[in-house]
mmCIF file of C-alpha atoms in Angstrom:
data_model
loop_
_atom_site.group_PDB
_atom_site.id
_atom_site.type_symbol
_atom_site.label_atom_id
_atom_site.label_comp_id
_atom_site.label_asym_id
_atom_site.label_seq_id
_atom_site.Cartn_x
_atom_site.Cartn_y
_atom_site.Cartn_z
ATOM 1 C CA UNK A 5 0.000 0.000 0.000
ATOM 2 C CA UNK A 6 1.327 3.421 -0.942
ATOM 3 C CA UNK A 7 1.969 5.848 1.909
ATOM 4 C CA UNK A 8 0.317 9.180 1.115
ATOM 5 C CA UNK A 9 1.779 12.371 2.551
ATOM 6 C CA UNK A 10 -0.888 14.972 1.830
ATOM 7 C CA UNK A 11 1.515 17.841 2.532
ATOM 8 C CA UNK A 12 3.456 16.828 -0.604
ATOM 9 C CA UNK A 13 0.316 16.974 -2.756
ATOM 10 C CA UNK A 14 0.323 20.764 -2.952
ATOM 11 C CA UNK A 15 -1.956 20.933 -6.007
ATOM 12 C CA UNK A 16 -4.454 18.310 -4.860
ATOM 13 C CA UNK A 17 -7.483 20.617 -4.826
ATOM 14 C CA UNK A 18 -6.806 22.031 -8.310
ATOM 15 C CA UNK A 19 -5.962 18.605 -9.753
ATOM 16 C CA UNK A 20 -9.060 17.018 -8.255
ATOM 17 C CA UNK A 21 -11.316 19.804 -9.531
ATOM 18 C CA UNK A 22 -9.933 19.496 -13.083
ATOM 19 C CA UNK A 23 -9.934 15.708 -13.260
ATOM 20 C CA UNK A 24 -13.412 15.093 -11.814
ATOM 21 C CA UNK A 25 -14.832 17.585 -14.336
ATOM 22 C CA UNK A 26 -13.482 15.390 -17.160
ATOM 23 C CA UNK A 27 -10.475 17.590 -17.909
ATOM 24 C CA UNK A 28 -7.260 16.012 -19.188
ATOM 25 C CA UNK A 29 -4.141 17.420 -17.542
ATOM 26 C CA UNK A 30 -1.348 17.604 -20.102
ATOM 27 C CA UNK A 31 2.134 19.057 -20.257
ATOM 28 C CA UNK A 32 0.658 22.464 -21.180
ATOM 29 C CA UNK A 33 -0.777 22.559 -17.639
ATOM 30 C CA UNK A 34 2.791 22.812 -16.355
ATOM 31 C CA UNK A 35 2.298 23.084 -12.589
ATOM 32 C CA UNK A 36 -0.452 20.474 -12.317
ATOM 33 C CA UNK A 37 1.245 18.093 -14.732
ATOM 34 C CA UNK A 38 4.580 18.302 -12.860
ATOM 35 C CA UNK A 39 2.842 17.732 -9.534
ATOM 36 C CA UNK A 40 1.138 14.611 -10.912
ATOM 37 C CA UNK A 41 4.287 13.403 -12.617
ATOM 38 C CA UNK A 42 6.398 13.730 -9.466
ATOM 39 C CA UNK A 43 3.802 12.119 -7.162
ATOM 40 C CA UNK A 44 1.948 9.734 -9.451
ATOM 41 C CA UNK A 45 1.866 6.791 -7.026
ATOM 42 C CA UNK A 46 0.388 8.897 -4.220
ATOM 43 C CA UNK A 47 -2.197 10.503 -6.501
ATOM 44 C CA UNK A 48 -3.199 7.148 -7.997
ATOM 45 C CA UNK A 49 -3.583 5.622 -4.534
ATOM 46 C CA UNK A 50 -5.600 8.591 -3.291
ATOM 47 C CA UNK A 51 -7.906 8.695 -6.318
ATOM 48 C CA UNK A 52 -8.332 4.921 -6.152
ATOM 49 C CA UNK A 53 -9.384 5.189 -2.496
ATOM 50 C CA UNK A 54 -11.964 7.757 -3.648
ATOM 51 C CA UNK A 55 -13.298 5.339 -6.285
ATOM 52 C CA UNK A 56 -11.559 6.868 -9.311
ATOM 53 C CA UNK A 57 -9.106 5.381 -11.783
ATOM 54 C CA UNK A 58 -6.330 7.929 -12.453
ATOM 55 C CA UNK A 59 -4.634 7.088 -15.742
ATOM 56 C CA UNK A 60 -1.297 8.323 -17.060
ATOM 57 C CA UNK A 61 -0.897 8.141 -20.813
ATOM 58 C CA UNK A 62 2.743 8.020 -21.876
ATOM 59 C CA UNK A 63 1.998 10.554 -24.613
ATOM 60 C CA UNK A 64 1.897 13.255 -21.967
ATOM 61 C CA UNK A 65 -1.418 13.491 -20.127
ATOM 62 C CA UNK A 66 -3.446 12.342 -17.117
ATOM 63 C CA UNK A 67 -7.181 11.692 -16.857
ATOM 64 C CA UNK A 68 -9.766 9.818 -14.842
ATOM 65 C CA UNK A 69 -11.001 6.726 -16.656
ATOM 66 C CA UNK A 70 -14.738 6.298 -16.491
ATOM 67 C CA UNK A 71 -17.112 3.507 -17.396
ATOM 68 C CA UNK A 72 -20.177 5.626 -16.843
ATOM 69 C CA UNK A 73 -21.396 7.991 -19.484
ATOM 70 C CA UNK A 74 -24.266 10.371 -19.421
ATOM 71 C CA UNK A 75 -26.452 10.721 -22.522
ATOM 72 C CA UNK A 76 -25.113 14.273 -22.911
ATOM 73 C CA UNK A 77 -21.497 13.133 -22.679
ATOM 74 C CA UNK A 78 -22.241 10.533 -25.324
ATOM 75 C CA UNK A 79 -23.370 13.257 -27.712
ATOM 76 C CA UNK A 80 -20.305 15.370 -26.910
ATOM 77 C CA UNK A 81 -17.977 12.410 -27.358
ATOM 78 C CA UNK A 82 -19.603 11.530 -30.677
ATOM 79 C CA UNK A 83 -19.209 15.113 -31.889
ATOM 80 C CA UNK A 84 -15.549 15.216 -30.866
ATOM 81 C CA UNK A 85 -14.853 11.794 -32.400
ATOM 82 C CA UNK A 86 -16.578 12.776 -35.634
ATOM 83 C CA UNK A 87 -14.611 16.022 -35.798
ATOM 84 C CA UNK A 88 -11.290 14.235 -35.217
ATOM 85 C CA UNK A 89 -12.123 11.574 -37.814
ATOM 86 C CA UNK A 90 -13.164 14.161 -40.392
ATOM 87 C CA UNK A 91 -10.061 16.258 -39.722
ATOM 88 C CA UNK A 92 -7.780 13.247 -40.209
ATOM 89 C CA UNK A 93 -9.578 12.375 -43.431
ATOM 90 C CA UNK A 94 -9.464 16.006 -44.587
ATOM 91 C CA UNK A 95 -5.707 16.318 -43.992
ATOM 92 C CA UNK A 96 -5.038 12.961 -45.684
ATOM 93 C CA UNK A 97 -7.059 14.075 -48.735
ATOM 94 C CA UNK A 98 -4.927 17.229 -48.823
ATOM 95 C CA UNK A 99 -1.827 15.003 -49.145
ATOM 96 C CA UNK A 100 -0.603 15.889 -45.652
ATOM 97 C CA UNK A 101 0.541 13.602 -42.862
ATOM 98 C CA UNK A 102 -2.787 13.623 -40.979
ATOM 99 C CA UNK A 103 -1.388 13.223 -37.465
ATOM 100 C CA UNK A 104 1.288 15.847 -37.947
ATOM 101 C CA UNK A 105 -1.261 18.269 -39.406
ATOM 102 C CA UNK A 106 -3.734 17.509 -36.600
ATOM 103 C CA UNK A 107 -1.223 18.712 -34.011
ATOM 104 C CA UNK A 108 0.680 21.327 -36.039
ATOM 105 C CA UNK A 109 -2.088 23.190 -37.834
ATOM 106 C CA UNK A 110 -4.586 25.577 -36.312
ATOM 107 C CA UNK A 111 -8.266 24.750 -36.647
ATOM 108 C CA UNK A 112 -9.690 28.140 -37.548
ATOM 109 C CA UNK A 113 -13.255 29.167 -38.358
ATOM 110 C CA UNK A 114 -12.645 28.845 -42.109
ATOM 111 C CA UNK A 115 -11.475 25.231 -41.713
ATOM 112 C CA UNK A 116 -14.438 24.475 -39.454
ATOM 113 C CA UNK A 117 -16.849 25.875 -42.037
ATOM 114 C CA UNK A 118 -15.200 23.771 -44.760
ATOM 115 C CA UNK A 119 -15.444 20.611 -42.644
ATOM 116 C CA UNK A 120 -19.121 21.184 -41.920
ATOM 117 C CA UNK A 121 -19.905 21.894 -45.591
ATOM 118 C CA UNK A 122 -18.019 18.817 -46.816
ATOM 119 C CA UNK A 123 -19.697 16.576 -44.241
ATOM 120 C CA UNK A 124 -23.085 18.234 -43.891
ATOM 121 C CA UNK A 125 -25.005 14.952 -43.699
ATOM 122 C CA UNK A 126 -22.921 13.814 -40.710
ATOM 123 C CA UNK A 127 -22.872 17.089 -38.810
ATOM 124 C CA UNK A 128 -26.611 17.623 -39.375
ATOM 125 C CA UNK A 129 -27.236 14.523 -37.241
ATOM 126 C CA UNK A 130 -25.424 16.264 -34.370
ATOM 127 C CA UNK A 131 -27.263 19.543 -34.990
ATOM 128 C CA UNK A 132 -24.074 21.289 -36.110
ATOM 129 C CA UNK A 133 -24.919 23.393 -39.134
ATOM 130 C CA UNK A 134 -21.997 25.837 -39.469
ATOM 131 C CA UNK A 135 -18.396 26.455 -38.576
ATOM 132 C CA UNK A 136 -19.635 28.686 -35.755
ATOM 133 C CA UNK A 137 -21.697 25.802 -34.368
ATOM 134 C CA UNK A 138 -18.657 23.529 -34.581
ATOM 135 C CA UNK A 139 -16.584 26.118 -32.727
ATOM 136 C CA UNK A 140 -19.212 26.629 -30.026
ATOM 137 C CA UNK A 141 -20.474 23.053 -29.604
ATOM 138 C CA UNK A 142 -17.264 21.068 -30.131
ATOM 139 C CA UNK A 143 -14.114 23.155 -29.908
ATOM 140 C CA UNK A 144 -15.020 25.175 -26.829
ATOM 141 C CA UNK A 145 -15.994 21.888 -25.162
ATOM 142 C CA UNK A 146 -12.652 20.410 -26.234
ATOM 143 C CA UNK A 147 -10.929 23.316 -24.460
ATOM 144 C CA UNK A 148 -12.945 22.637 -21.278
ATOM 145 C CA UNK A 149 -11.881 18.974 -21.445
ATOM 146 C CA UNK A 150 -8.196 19.745 -22.067
ATOM 147 C CA UNK A 151 -8.252 18.295 -25.603
ATOM 148 C CA UNK A 152 -7.452 21.600 -27.320
ATOM 149 C CA UNK A 153 -6.350 25.103 -26.465
ATOM 150 C CA UNK A 154 -7.630 28.325 -27.915
ATOM 151 C CA UNK A 155 -5.044 30.436 -29.721
ATOM 152 C CA UNK A 156 -5.355 33.738 -31.518
ATOM 153 C CA UNK A 157 -6.145 32.175 -34.907
ATOM 154 C CA UNK A 158 -8.345 29.319 -33.677
ATOM 155 C CA UNK A 159 -7.616 26.100 -31.803
ATOM 156 C CA UNK A 160 -4.641 23.766 -31.431
ATOM 157 C CA UNK A 161 -5.204 20.107 -30.589
ATOM 158 C CA UNK A 162 -3.393 18.722 -27.543
ATOM 159 C CA UNK A 163 -2.032 15.250 -26.764
ATOM 160 C CA UNK A 164 -5.221 13.987 -25.021
ATOM 161 C CA UNK A 165 -6.897 13.939 -28.451
ATOM 162 C CA UNK A 166 -5.056 10.619 -28.836
ATOM 163 C CA UNK A 167 -7.809 9.028 -26.727
ATOM 164 C CA UNK A 168 -10.208 9.697 -29.606
ATOM 165 C CA UNK A 169 -7.688 8.588 -32.229
ATOM 166 C CA UNK A 170 -7.178 5.337 -30.303
ATOM 167 C CA UNK A 171 -10.952 4.777 -30.127
ATOM 168 C CA UNK A 172 -11.311 5.456 -33.856
ATOM 169 C CA UNK A 173 -8.501 3.004 -34.613
ATOM 170 C CA UNK A 174 -10.168 0.395 -32.418
ATOM 171 C CA UNK A 175 -13.510 0.831 -34.202
ATOM 172 C CA UNK A 176 -11.736 0.639 -37.555
ATOM 173 C CA UNK A 177 -9.886 -2.519 -36.498
ATOM 174 C CA UNK A 178 -13.101 -4.129 -35.231
ATOM 175 C CA UNK A 179 -14.835 -3.276 -38.524
ATOM 176 C CA UNK A 180 -11.939 -4.741 -40.514
ATOM 177 C CA UNK A 181 -11.939 -7.909 -38.377
ATOM 178 C CA UNK A 182 -15.681 -8.241 -38.978
ATOM 179 C CA UNK A 183 -15.166 -7.996 -42.732
ATOM 180 C CA UNK A 184 -12.453 -10.673 -42.618
ATOM 181 C CA UNK A 185 -14.811 -12.990 -40.744
ATOM 182 C CA UNK A 186 -17.423 -12.597 -43.475
ATOM 183 C CA UNK A 187 -15.001 -13.470 -46.312
#
């Protein structure tokens, strides 16, 4: 059992508040990330005792894993996943390395409008009808969850977006496996 010295967990209140709200703490959250990184065993033991599963992803972020999902969170997750998938497809169709572009390029209002227009039938199902809707309903939520940060020209994706990429890859793999079984 890990010995927890609460006096060493100087950012416990801020970390707890962020994580229980669904926020992903990444390297851009310097103070909180360093505190978690330096005291990971104590934080994991403490969160476990509180009924939470604190996860550290080696790509540079921490989050609380959750099996429960609210209907609203499901809609938000679907909108984020769809946006990530469409962005990857969009960058690949542009002849760019999709992952590099996802993290290096700014998602501005013009790009958001283009994505919505090119994929109107998909975004309509999520009641996203314009680039402004995408900004308001998806990107601002991504900022609140620590998946993106707002910059002067738009939004930059952060490392926690890999959780959605991993899920998309898993769905793709499951679909491919299903096709193989049918052949």
